[in-house]
Amino acid sequence: MLKTLQAGRALAAISVAAFHLSIAMGVPRYGGEPVFYEWTRHIGGVRFFFVLSGFIILFAHYHEIGQPSAWRPYIYRRFIRLYPIYWLYNIPFCLLVAAGLGTDARIPSSLGDWITSLTLIRFTSAVPPLTVAWSLFHEVAFYAVFSLLILNRRLGVAGFAAAALFSIIYYNYPAVAQRSAGNVYTAAYNLYFLFGMGAFYLYRRGGRGWIELAAGGAISAAALWVAPMPHELSYMGLILGFAFLLAGAAKLETSRYLRVPAILVALGNASYTIYLIHEQLQGLLLKLLIKSHLAALLGPRCTYLLVLLGTMGLGYAVYLVIERPLTAALRRRFRPIRDSGSVAYAVPSAPCTELPAAGTPKDPTAATKSA
């Protein structure tokens, strides 16, 4: 298992939660002070998630490329990885919103908006009830194009080339209320998955990883500290740095120069749950601290740190109670058998938590069995 990848998920989830908490605390009802905003707004956690997905999906399914018989198991694994938990967390949240219980979120108002929100396929400009789900539309599109690689290598390469070309030509970062099929599927975000796939190929080249780590650190630092470039081009530099850092860290772990703390692996396992519900948990904790007058006693910065830690802890608890047992049950229920029935494909109980420890497996089924 490459623990580096799970640690990356954990750090991405923490950075997203930290950024959204800074924004939340800037709202008047939560104190009106955007604590640490100048730090958290530069991190780019969601963007790193896209890079990680590109690396992990190619790593887990590399030897299934060009094998049409692996397409159905791949679709099963991606479906169970993404949708059941997403739907399950949406149900109580939509009920609370419909009951008018203190939130700015809105539930879909038309059939098209409902279809868009539930399928994570962009038909309308609907903002999903769990607003952070905007990134999942890009994730689903990436999974779909990658499935073409499994059906036919040339078809998949053509699909990625076309997706990259349109994303470069129509280069855009659509605003929340202006997202449509046209601008989401041509958004610059889609290029980030390709950086992750490139990081995987860099990882496959071997080596200990020190050069990639140093290069990634230097590129990321330069992207963060130089004057912002127009059209958010500075983020491209940051994403390039992320890709080098990811490849370098993975190599260091494979070479046994890096040991990942267990807490980061645990939070990485829970990163999907934390990502989906962290805003709701933060709102709840802030309300509790304000009503109990603890927020005034602690001050903004201590309140921020306490809420952030509480969000991570509660998110992990929800993962243990809901996501982990549910996905384990679905893994047992949906175990498609490939061709002769000799190879079973298990869907993930967590976001790709068990990847091979070193290199890329020679057995075409090895990565898939564990991913």
mmCIF file of C-alpha atoms in Angstrom:
data_model
loop_
_atom_site.group_PDB
_atom_site.id
_atom_site.type_symbol
_atom_site.label_atom_id
_atom_site.label_comp_id
_atom_site.label_asym_id
_atom_site.label_seq_id
_atom_site.Cartn_x
_atom_site.Cartn_y
_atom_site.Cartn_z
ATOM 1 C CA MET A 1 0.000 0.000 0.000
ATOM 2 C CA LEU A 2 1.356 3.409 -0.936
ATOM 3 C CA LYS A 3 0.554 5.339 2.210
ATOM 4 C CA THR A 4 1.830 8.497 0.566
ATOM 5 C CA LEU A 5 -1.310 8.654 -1.562
ATOM 6 C CA GLN A 6 -3.596 8.429 1.443
ATOM 7 C CA ALA A 7 -1.521 11.048 3.224
ATOM 8 C CA GLY A 8 -1.973 13.251 0.177
ATOM 9 C CA ARG A 9 -5.725 12.805 0.401
ATOM 10 C CA ALA A 10 -5.635 13.697 4.077
ATOM 11 C CA LEU A 11 -3.628 16.873 3.498
ATOM 12 C CA ALA A 12 -5.908 17.882 0.631
ATOM 13 C CA ALA A 13 -9.023 17.359 2.768
ATOM 14 C CA ILE A 14 -7.506 19.322 5.666
ATOM 15 C CA SER A 15 -6.542 22.193 3.363
ATOM 16 C CA VAL A 16 -10.038 22.375 1.837
ATOM 17 C CA ALA A 17 -11.644 22.324 5.283
ATOM 18 C CA ALA A 18 -9.198 24.977 6.527
ATOM 19 C CA PHE A 19 -9.987 27.283 3.598
ATOM 20 C CA HIS A 20 -13.750 26.913 3.967
ATOM 21 C CA LEU A 21 -13.495 27.489 7.724
ATOM 22 C CA SER A 22 -11.648 30.751 7.076
ATOM 23 C CA ILE A 23 -14.489 31.826 4.798
ATOM 24 C CA ALA A 24 -17.180 30.700 7.260
ATOM 25 C CA MET A 25 -15.665 32.632 10.139
ATOM 26 C CA GLY A 26 -15.707 35.736 7.961
ATOM 27 C CA VAL A 27 -19.518 35.559 7.830
ATOM 28 C CA PRO A 28 -21.111 37.944 10.380
ATOM 29 C CA ARG A 29 -23.119 35.237 12.139
ATOM 30 C CA TYR A 30 -19.883 33.338 12.834
ATOM 31 C CA GLY A 31 -17.905 36.331 14.076
ATOM 32 C CA GLY A 32 -17.107 38.242 10.879
ATOM 33 C CA GLU A 33 -13.349 37.576 11.024
ATOM 34 C CA PRO A 34 -11.870 35.397 8.215
ATOM 35 C CA VAL A 35 -9.178 33.792 10.385
ATOM 36 C CA PHE A 36 -6.007 32.693 8.543
ATOM 37 C CA TYR A 37 -7.642 33.476 5.191
ATOM 38 C CA GLU A 38 -4.464 34.931 3.704
ATOM 39 C CA TRP A 39 -2.788 31.582 4.310
ATOM 40 C CA THR A 40 -5.523 29.109 3.469
ATOM 41 C CA ARG A 41 -6.644 30.710 0.203
ATOM 42 C CA HIS A 42 -3.348 29.805 -1.485
ATOM 43 C CA ILE A 43 -3.288 26.097 -0.664
ATOM 44 C CA GLY A 44 -5.457 24.709 -3.488
ATOM 45 C CA GLY A 45 -6.627 21.498 -1.834
ATOM 46 C CA VAL A 46 -9.340 20.634 -4.374
ATOM 47 C CA ARG A 47 -6.866 21.089 -7.186
ATOM 48 C CA PHE A 48 -4.498 18.650 -5.459
ATOM 49 C CA PHE A 49 -7.362 16.145 -5.234
ATOM 50 C CA PHE A 50 -7.572 16.231 -9.035
ATOM 51 C CA VAL A 51 -3.832 15.565 -9.357
ATOM 52 C CA LEU A 52 -4.109 12.697 -6.880
ATOM 53 C CA SER A 53 -7.014 11.167 -8.795
ATOM 54 C CA GLY A 54 -5.028 11.219 -12.026
ATOM 55 C CA PHE A 55 -2.121 9.430 -10.328
ATOM 56 C CA ILE A 56 -4.192 6.901 -8.404
ATOM 57 C CA ILE A 57 -6.561 5.855 -11.174
ATOM 58 C CA LEU A 58 -3.717 5.284 -13.630
ATOM 59 C CA PHE A 59 -1.686 3.495 -10.951
ATOM 60 C CA ALA A 60 -4.530 1.190 -10.013
ATOM 61 C CA HIS A 61 -5.664 0.413 -13.568
ATOM 62 C CA TYR A 62 -2.499 0.744 -15.630
ATOM 63 C CA HIS A 63 -2.388 -2.922 -16.604
ATOM 64 C CA GLU A 64 -6.068 -2.916 -17.535
ATOM 65 C CA ILE A 65 -5.497 -0.437 -20.352
ATOM 66 C CA GLY A 66 -6.548 -2.003 -23.634
ATOM 67 C CA GLN A 67 -8.418 -4.865 -21.896
ATOM 68 C CA PRO A 68 -12.150 -4.508 -22.642
ATOM 69 C CA SER A 69 -13.009 -7.328 -20.229
ATOM 70 C CA ALA A 70 -11.853 -5.096 -17.358
ATOM 71 C CA TRP A 71 -14.247 -2.282 -18.290
ATOM 72 C CA ARG A 72 -17.282 -3.563 -16.374
ATOM 73 C CA PRO A 73 -15.388 -4.183 -13.103
ATOM 74 C CA TYR A 74 -13.819 -0.741 -13.460
ATOM 75 C CA ILE A 75 -17.247 0.889 -13.790
ATOM 76 C CA TYR A 76 -18.497 -1.043 -10.740
ATOM 77 C CA ARG A 77 -15.592 0.120 -8.631
ATOM 78 C CA ARG A 78 -15.889 3.749 -9.676
ATOM 79 C CA PHE A 79 -19.663 3.758 -9.130
ATOM 80 C CA ILE A 80 -19.471 2.266 -5.648
ATOM 81 C CA ARG A 81 -16.547 4.495 -4.779
ATOM 82 C CA LEU A 82 -18.480 7.663 -5.580
ATOM 83 C CA TYR A 83 -22.255 7.499 -5.606
ATOM 84 C CA PRO A 84 -23.757 5.589 -2.633
ATOM 85 C CA ILE A 85 -22.051 7.709 0.022
ATOM 86 C CA TYR A 86 -22.744 10.896 -1.900
ATOM 87 C CA TRP A 87 -26.447 10.053 -2.139
ATOM 88 C CA LEU A 88 -26.616 8.953 1.482
ATOM 89 C CA TYR A 89 -25.177 12.219 2.801
ATOM 90 C CA ASN A 90 -27.458 14.244 0.535
ATOM 91 C CA ILE A 91 -30.701 12.768 1.888
ATOM 92 C CA PRO A 92 -30.627 14.131 5.476
ATOM 93 C CA PHE A 93 -29.094 17.385 4.314
ATOM 94 C CA CYS A 94 -31.877 18.005 1.781
ATOM 95 C CA LEU A 95 -34.471 17.181 4.454
ATOM 96 C CA LEU A 96 -32.902 19.711 6.832
ATOM 97 C CA VAL A 97 -32.792 22.373 4.129
ATOM 98 C CA ALA A 98 -36.412 21.668 3.177
ATOM 99 C CA ALA A 99 -37.337 22.107 6.849
ATOM 100 C CA GLY A 100 -35.647 25.525 6.813
ATOM 101 C CA LEU A 101 -33.043 24.702 9.428
ATOM 102 C CA GLY A 102 -30.475 27.488 9.159
ATOM 103 C CA THR A 103 -28.434 27.086 6.022
ATOM 104 C CA ASP A 104 -27.761 29.082 2.875
ATOM 105 C CA ALA A 105 -27.852 25.951 0.717
ATOM 106 C CA ARG A 106 -30.701 25.267 -1.685
ATOM 107 C CA ILE A 107 -32.218 22.024 -2.859
ATOM 108 C CA PRO A 108 -32.866 21.512 -6.605
ATOM 109 C CA SER A 109 -36.039 23.176 -7.874
ATOM 110 C CA SER A 110 -36.583 21.304 -11.152
ATOM 111 C CA LEU A 111 -36.317 17.785 -12.533
ATOM 112 C CA GLY A 112 -33.281 18.742 -14.606
ATOM 113 C CA ASP A 113 -31.543 20.165 -11.546
ATOM 114 C CA TRP A 114 -32.297 17.007 -9.582
ATOM 115 C CA ILE A 115 -30.918 14.816 -12.374
ATOM 116 C CA THR A 116 -27.794 16.956 -12.566
ATOM 117 C CA SER A 117 -27.252 16.883 -8.795
ATOM 118 C CA LEU A 118 -27.849 13.145 -8.398
ATOM 119 C CA THR A 119 -25.986 11.865 -11.458
ATOM 120 C CA LEU A 120 -23.058 14.291 -11.137
ATOM 121 C CA ILE A 121 -23.373 14.774 -14.884
ATOM 122 C CA ARG A 122 -23.859 18.390 -15.895
ATOM 123 C CA PHE A 123 -27.181 18.934 -17.691
ATOM 124 C CA THR A 124 -28.129 22.242 -16.055
ATOM 125 C CA SER A 125 -26.357 24.967 -14.078
ATOM 126 C CA ALA A 126 -27.722 23.567 -10.786
ATOM 127 C CA VAL A 127 -25.649 24.030 -7.645
ATOM 128 C CA PRO A 128 -25.822 20.669 -5.815
ATOM 129 C CA PRO A 129 -27.122 20.692 -2.206
ATOM 130 C CA LEU A 130 -23.668 19.689 -1.011
ATOM 131 C CA THR A 131 -21.916 22.545 -2.783
ATOM 132 C CA VAL A 132 -18.473 20.929 -2.589
ATOM 133 C CA ALA A 133 -19.788 18.299 -5.013
ATOM 134 C CA TRP A 134 -18.958 20.675 -7.883
ATOM 135 C CA SER A 135 -15.593 18.919 -8.120
ATOM 136 C CA LEU A 136 -17.229 15.509 -8.539
ATOM 137 C CA PHE A 137 -18.594 16.521 -11.940
ATOM 138 C CA HIS A 138 -14.995 16.769 -13.128
ATOM 139 C CA GLU A 139 -14.149 13.504 -11.366
ATOM 140 C CA VAL A 140 -16.959 11.612 -13.116
ATOM 141 C CA ALA A 141 -15.898 13.035 -16.488
ATOM 142 C CA PHE A 142 -12.322 11.892 -15.849
ATOM 143 C CA TYR A 143 -13.500 8.392 -14.926
ATOM 144 C CA ALA A 144 -15.542 8.249 -18.127
ATOM 145 C CA VAL A 145 -12.667 9.260 -20.400
ATOM 146 C CA PHE A 146 -10.306 6.889 -18.596
ATOM 147 C CA SER A 147 -12.762 4.037 -19.231
ATOM 148 C CA LEU A 148 -12.086 4.555 -22.937
ATOM 149 C CA LEU A 149 -8.448 3.655 -22.284
ATOM 150 C CA ILE A 150 -9.592 0.338 -20.868
ATOM 151 C CA LEU A 151 -11.815 -0.364 -23.868
ATOM 152 C CA ASN A 152 -9.136 0.614 -26.374
ATOM 153 C CA ARG A 153 -5.794 2.297 -25.826
ATOM 154 C CA ARG A 154 -5.945 4.426 -28.978
ATOM 155 C CA LEU A 155 -9.515 5.443 -28.293
ATOM 156 C CA GLY A 156 -8.584 6.483 -24.762
ATOM 157 C CA VAL A 157 -5.540 8.464 -25.892
ATOM 158 C CA ALA A 158 -7.724 10.222 -28.465
ATOM 159 C CA GLY A 159 -10.320 10.934 -25.764
ATOM 160 C CA PHE A 160 -7.763 12.501 -23.425
ATOM 161 C CA ALA A 161 -6.174 14.441 -26.273
ATOM 162 C CA ALA A 162 -9.562 15.863 -27.254
ATOM 163 C CA ALA A 163 -10.441 16.699 -23.637
ATOM 164 C CA ALA A 164 -7.093 18.449 -23.149
ATOM 165 C CA LEU A 165 -7.409 20.340 -26.420
ATOM 166 C CA PHE A 166 -10.873 21.684 -25.609
ATOM 167 C CA SER A 167 -9.795 22.576 -22.062
ATOM 168 C CA ILE A 168 -6.892 24.583 -23.476
ATOM 169 C CA ILE A 169 -8.938 26.272 -26.205
ATOM 170 C CA TYR A 170 -11.830 27.201 -23.898
ATOM 171 C CA TYR A 171 -9.582 27.632 -20.862
ATOM 172 C CA ASN A 172 -11.870 28.804 -18.051
ATOM 173 C CA TYR A 173 -12.702 28.505 -14.357
ATOM 174 C CA PRO A 174 -16.516 28.748 -14.268
ATOM 175 C CA ALA A 175 -18.133 30.593 -11.364
ATOM 176 C CA VAL A 176 -20.434 28.711 -8.991
ATOM 177 C CA ALA A 177 -23.721 29.974 -10.431
ATOM 178 C CA GLN A 178 -22.560 29.858 -14.058
ATOM 179 C CA ARG A 179 -21.520 26.243 -14.450
ATOM 180 C CA SER A 180 -22.921 24.467 -17.491
ATOM 181 C CA ALA A 181 -22.020 21.381 -19.488
ATOM 182 C CA GLY A 182 -20.148 23.595 -21.918
ATOM 183 C CA ASN A 183 -17.847 25.323 -19.464
ATOM 184 C CA VAL A 184 -17.466 22.476 -16.938
ATOM 185 C CA TYR A 185 -16.268 19.913 -19.457
ATOM 186 C CA THR A 186 -13.878 22.426 -21.021
ATOM 187 C CA ALA A 187 -12.653 23.902 -17.722
ATOM 188 C CA ALA A 188 -8.964 24.182 -16.906
ATOM 189 C CA TYR A 189 -9.545 21.937 -13.883
ATOM 190 C CA ASN A 190 -9.713 18.946 -16.237
ATOM 191 C CA LEU A 191 -6.071 19.462 -17.141
ATOM 192 C CA TYR A 192 -5.046 18.760 -13.547
ATOM 193 C CA PHE A 193 -5.855 15.058 -13.901
ATOM 194 C CA LEU A 194 -3.294 14.895 -16.703
ATOM 195 C CA PHE A 195 -0.656 16.329 -14.379
ATOM 196 C CA GLY A 196 -1.457 13.487 -11.962
ATOM 197 C CA MET A 197 -1.129 10.910 -14.742
ATOM 198 C CA GLY A 198 2.193 12.478 -15.669
ATOM 199 C CA ALA A 199 3.288 12.179 -12.027
ATOM 200 C CA PHE A 200 2.537 8.452 -12.205
ATOM 201 C CA TYR A 201 4.738 8.014 -15.274
ATOM 202 C CA LEU A 202 7.472 9.986 -13.528
ATOM 203 C CA TYR A 203 7.105 7.643 -10.549
ATOM 204 C CA ARG A 204 7.450 4.609 -12.851
ATOM 205 C CA ARG A 205 10.818 5.820 -14.082
ATOM 206 C CA GLY A 206 12.328 4.783 -10.769
ATOM 207 C CA GLY A 207 14.875 6.535 -8.613
ATOM 208 C CA ARG A 208 14.777 7.560 -4.980
ATOM 209 C CA GLY A 209 12.662 10.675 -5.406
ATOM 210 C CA TRP A 210 14.907 13.370 -3.954
ATOM 211 C CA ILE A 211 15.241 15.244 -7.256
ATOM 212 C CA GLU A 212 11.484 15.231 -7.876
ATOM 213 C CA LEU A 213 10.800 16.345 -4.314
ATOM 214 C CA ALA A 214 13.258 19.223 -4.558
ATOM 215 C CA ALA A 215 11.924 20.270 -7.963
ATOM 216 C CA GLY A 216 8.343 20.097 -6.728
ATOM 217 C CA GLY A 217 9.122 22.175 -3.669
ATOM 218 C CA ALA A 218 10.925 24.832 -5.697
ATOM 219 C CA ILE A 219 8.174 25.050 -8.352
ATOM 220 C CA SER A 220 5.398 25.188 -5.751
ATOM 221 C CA ALA A 221 7.196 27.877 -3.731
ATOM 222 C CA ALA A 222 7.775 29.960 -6.847
ATOM 223 C CA ALA A 223 4.126 29.636 -7.884
ATOM 224 C CA LEU A 224 2.955 30.719 -4.429
ATOM 225 C CA TRP A 225 5.274 33.681 -3.933
ATOM 226 C CA VAL A 226 5.575 35.297 -7.358
ATOM 227 C CA ALA A 227 3.038 37.906 -8.417
ATOM 228 C CA PRO A 228 -0.259 36.300 -9.494
ATOM 229 C CA MET A 229 -0.491 35.724 -13.233
ATOM 230 C CA PRO A 230 -3.633 36.462 -15.260
ATOM 231 C CA HIS A 231 -6.253 33.747 -15.902
ATOM 232 C CA GLU A 232 -5.068 31.882 -12.812
ATOM 233 C CA LEU A 233 -2.034 30.627 -14.709
ATOM 234 C CA SER A 234 -0.113 30.683 -11.423
ATOM 235 C CA TYR A 235 -2.154 27.646 -10.413
ATOM 236 C CA MET A 236 -0.705 25.710 -13.331
ATOM 237 C CA GLY A 237 2.715 26.219 -11.804
ATOM 238 C CA LEU A 238 1.384 25.115 -8.429
ATOM 239 C CA ILE A 239 -0.163 22.006 -9.975
ATOM 240 C CA LEU A 240 3.107 21.185 -11.728
ATOM 241 C CA GLY A 241 4.836 21.475 -8.369
ATOM 242 C CA PHE A 242 2.209 19.202 -6.804
ATOM 243 C CA ALA A 243 2.832 16.591 -9.489
ATOM 244 C CA PHE A 244 6.578 16.552 -8.850
ATOM 245 C CA LEU A 245 6.044 16.440 -5.083
ATOM 246 C CA LEU A 246 3.642 13.514 -5.432
ATOM 247 C CA ALA A 247 6.000 11.532 -7.658
ATOM 248 C CA GLY A 248 8.940 12.279 -5.363
ATOM 249 C CA ALA A 249 7.089 11.345 -2.165
ATOM 250 C CA ALA A 250 5.842 8.092 -3.725
ATOM 251 C CA LYS A 251 9.385 7.209 -4.796
ATOM 252 C CA LEU A 252 10.743 8.032 -1.347
ATOM 253 C CA GLU A 253 8.217 5.721 0.265
ATOM 254 C CA THR A 254 8.997 2.947 -2.211
ATOM 255 C CA SER A 255 12.701 3.415 -1.460
ATOM 256 C CA ARG A 256 11.897 3.265 2.269
ATOM 257 C CA TYR A 257 13.165 6.784 2.929
ATOM 258 C CA LEU A 258 9.764 8.037 3.957
ATOM 259 C CA ARG A 259 7.421 6.844 6.690
ATOM 260 C CA VAL A 260 3.902 8.240 6.653
ATOM 261 C CA PRO A 261 2.242 8.960 10.034
ATOM 262 C CA ALA A 262 -0.657 6.616 10.748
ATOM 263 C CA ILE A 263 -2.976 9.543 11.506
ATOM 264 C CA LEU A 264 -2.566 10.847 7.962
ATOM 265 C CA VAL A 265 -3.353 7.422 6.535
ATOM 266 C CA ALA A 266 -6.468 7.218 8.710
ATOM 267 C CA LEU A 267 -7.656 10.682 7.677
ATOM 268 C CA GLY A 268 -6.857 9.818 4.062
ATOM 269 C CA ASN A 269 -9.170 6.814 4.316
ATOM 270 C CA ALA A 270 -11.899 9.151 5.570
ATOM 271 C CA SER A 271 -11.115 11.979 3.153
ATOM 272 C CA TYR A 272 -14.216 11.494 0.971
ATOM 273 C CA THR A 273 -16.578 11.734 3.929
ATOM 274 C CA ILE A 274 -14.644 14.663 5.386
ATOM 275 C CA TYR A 275 -14.709 16.463 2.051
ATOM 276 C CA LEU A 276 -18.447 16.004 1.532
ATOM 277 C CA ILE A 277 -19.685 17.067 4.986
ATOM 278 C CA HIS A 278 -16.979 19.311 6.458
ATOM 279 C CA GLU A 279 -18.890 22.542 5.825
ATOM 280 C CA GLN A 280 -21.939 21.240 7.684
ATOM 281 C CA LEU A 281 -19.789 20.025 10.578
ATOM 282 C CA GLN A 282 -18.019 23.370 10.771
ATOM 283 C CA GLY A 283 -21.306 25.268 10.850
ATOM 284 C CA LEU A 284 -22.592 23.033 13.630
ATOM 285 C CA LEU A 285 -19.447 23.379 15.751
ATOM 286 C CA LEU A 286 -19.283 27.138 15.279
ATOM 287 C CA LYS A 287 -22.897 27.516 16.382
ATOM 288 C CA LEU A 288 -22.271 25.394 19.459
ATOM 289 C CA LEU A 289 -19.185 27.375 20.449
ATOM 290 C CA ILE A 290 -20.889 30.721 19.883
ATOM 291 C CA LYS A 291 -24.063 29.815 21.787
ATOM 292 C CA SER A 292 -22.054 28.407 24.669
ATOM 293 C CA HIS A 293 -19.944 31.605 24.734
ATOM 294 C CA LEU A 294 -16.789 29.522 24.408
ATOM 295 C CA ALA A 295 -15.935 31.257 21.139
ATOM 296 C CA ALA A 296 -15.764 34.630 22.905
ATOM 297 C CA LEU A 297 -13.653 33.113 25.669
ATOM 298 C CA LEU A 298 -11.224 31.349 23.341
ATOM 299 C CA GLY A 299 -10.848 34.076 20.743
ATOM 300 C CA PRO A 300 -11.022 33.706 16.938
ATOM 301 C CA ARG A 301 -7.778 31.813 16.359
ATOM 302 C CA CYS A 302 -8.260 29.231 19.099
ATOM 303 C CA THR A 303 -11.874 28.824 18.001
ATOM 304 C CA TYR A 304 -10.664 28.232 14.454
ATOM 305 C CA LEU A 305 -8.181 25.544 15.499
ATOM 306 C CA LEU A 306 -10.710 23.841 17.778
ATOM 307 C CA VAL A 307 -13.353 23.753 15.051
ATOM 308 C CA LEU A 308 -10.872 22.459 12.482
ATOM 309 C CA LEU A 309 -9.738 19.661 14.793
ATOM 310 C CA GLY A 310 -13.354 18.882 15.694
ATOM 311 C CA THR A 311 -14.293 18.722 12.022
ATOM 312 C CA MET A 312 -11.547 16.199 11.323
ATOM 313 C CA GLY A 313 -12.506 14.103 14.343
ATOM 314 C CA LEU A 314 -16.244 14.096 13.631
ATOM 315 C CA GLY A 315 -15.642 13.450 9.945
ATOM 316 C CA TYR A 316 -13.517 10.432 10.792
ATOM 317 C CA ALA A 317 -16.184 9.170 13.189
ATOM 318 C CA VAL A 318 -18.851 9.458 10.488
ATOM 319 C CA TYR A 319 -16.556 7.563 8.125
ATOM 320 C CA LEU A 320 -16.197 4.740 10.657
ATOM 321 C CA VAL A 321 -19.937 4.548 11.320
ATOM 322 C CA ILE A 322 -21.277 5.048 7.795
ATOM 323 C CA GLU A 323 -18.844 5.035 4.894
ATOM 324 C CA ARG A 324 -16.546 2.178 5.849
ATOM 325 C CA PRO A 325 -19.232 -0.418 6.694
ATOM 326 C CA LEU A 326 -21.418 0.604 3.755
ATOM 327 C CA THR A 327 -18.674 0.374 1.165
ATOM 328 C CA ALA A 328 -17.484 -2.903 2.689
ATOM 329 C CA ALA A 329 -21.001 -4.301 2.315
ATOM 330 C CA LEU A 330 -21.196 -3.082 -1.279
ATOM 331 C CA ARG A 331 -17.819 -4.628 -1.990
ATOM 332 C CA ARG A 332 -19.150 -7.973 -0.836
ATOM 333 C CA ARG A 333 -22.414 -7.535 -2.731
ATOM 334 C CA PHE A 334 -20.957 -6.378 -6.023
ATOM 335 C CA ARG A 335 -18.056 -8.599 -6.897
ATOM 336 C CA PRO A 336 -18.126 -9.035 -10.675
ATOM 337 C CA ILE A 337 -16.180 -11.988 -12.013
ATOM 338 C CA ARG A 338 -13.983 -11.580 -15.023
ATOM 339 C CA ASP A 339 -14.547 -13.910 -17.984
ATOM 340 C CA SER A 340 -13.701 -17.386 -16.682
ATOM 341 C CA GLY A 341 -14.739 -16.569 -13.137
ATOM 342 C CA SER A 342 -11.262 -17.144 -11.775
ATOM 343 C CA VAL A 343 -10.514 -13.552 -10.857
ATOM 344 C CA ALA A 344 -12.718 -11.573 -8.480
ATOM 345 C CA TYR A 345 -12.737 -7.785 -8.582
ATOM 346 C CA ALA A 346 -13.476 -6.106 -5.292
ATOM 347 C CA VAL A 347 -14.623 -2.508 -5.179
ATOM 348 C CA PRO A 348 -12.871 -0.164 -2.725
ATOM 349 C CA SER A 349 -13.941 0.239 0.862
ATOM 350 C CA ALA A 350 -12.110 3.575 0.876
ATOM 351 C CA PRO A 351 -10.582 5.821 -1.781
ATOM 352 C CA CYS A 352 -7.919 3.489 -3.194
ATOM 353 C CA THR A 353 -6.556 2.663 0.233
ATOM 354 C CA GLU A 354 -4.641 -0.458 -0.719
ATOM 355 C CA LEU A 355 -2.316 0.173 -3.599
ATOM 356 C CA PRO A 356 0.835 -1.869 -4.267
ATOM 357 C CA ALA A 357 3.831 -0.931 -2.183
ATOM 358 C CA ALA A 358 6.485 -0.665 -4.849
ATOM 359 C CA GLY A 359 6.525 0.012 -8.550
ATOM 360 C CA THR A 360 3.688 -1.152 -10.740
ATOM 361 C CA PRO A 361 2.530 -4.754 -10.406
ATOM 362 C CA LYS A 362 3.360 -7.141 -13.218
ATOM 363 C CA ASP A 363 0.168 -9.086 -12.672
ATOM 364 C CA PRO A 364 -2.553 -7.259 -14.679
ATOM 365 C CA THR A 365 -5.055 -7.978 -11.915
ATOM 366 C CA ALA A 366 -2.912 -7.096 -8.923
ATOM 367 C CA ALA A 367 -3.634 -3.405 -8.749
ATOM 368 C CA THR A 368 -7.312 -3.960 -9.406
ATOM 369 C CA LYS A 369 -7.739 -6.540 -6.697
ATOM 370 C CA SER A 370 -6.423 -4.131 -4.119
ATOM 371 C CA ALA A 371 -7.851 -0.862 -5.487
#
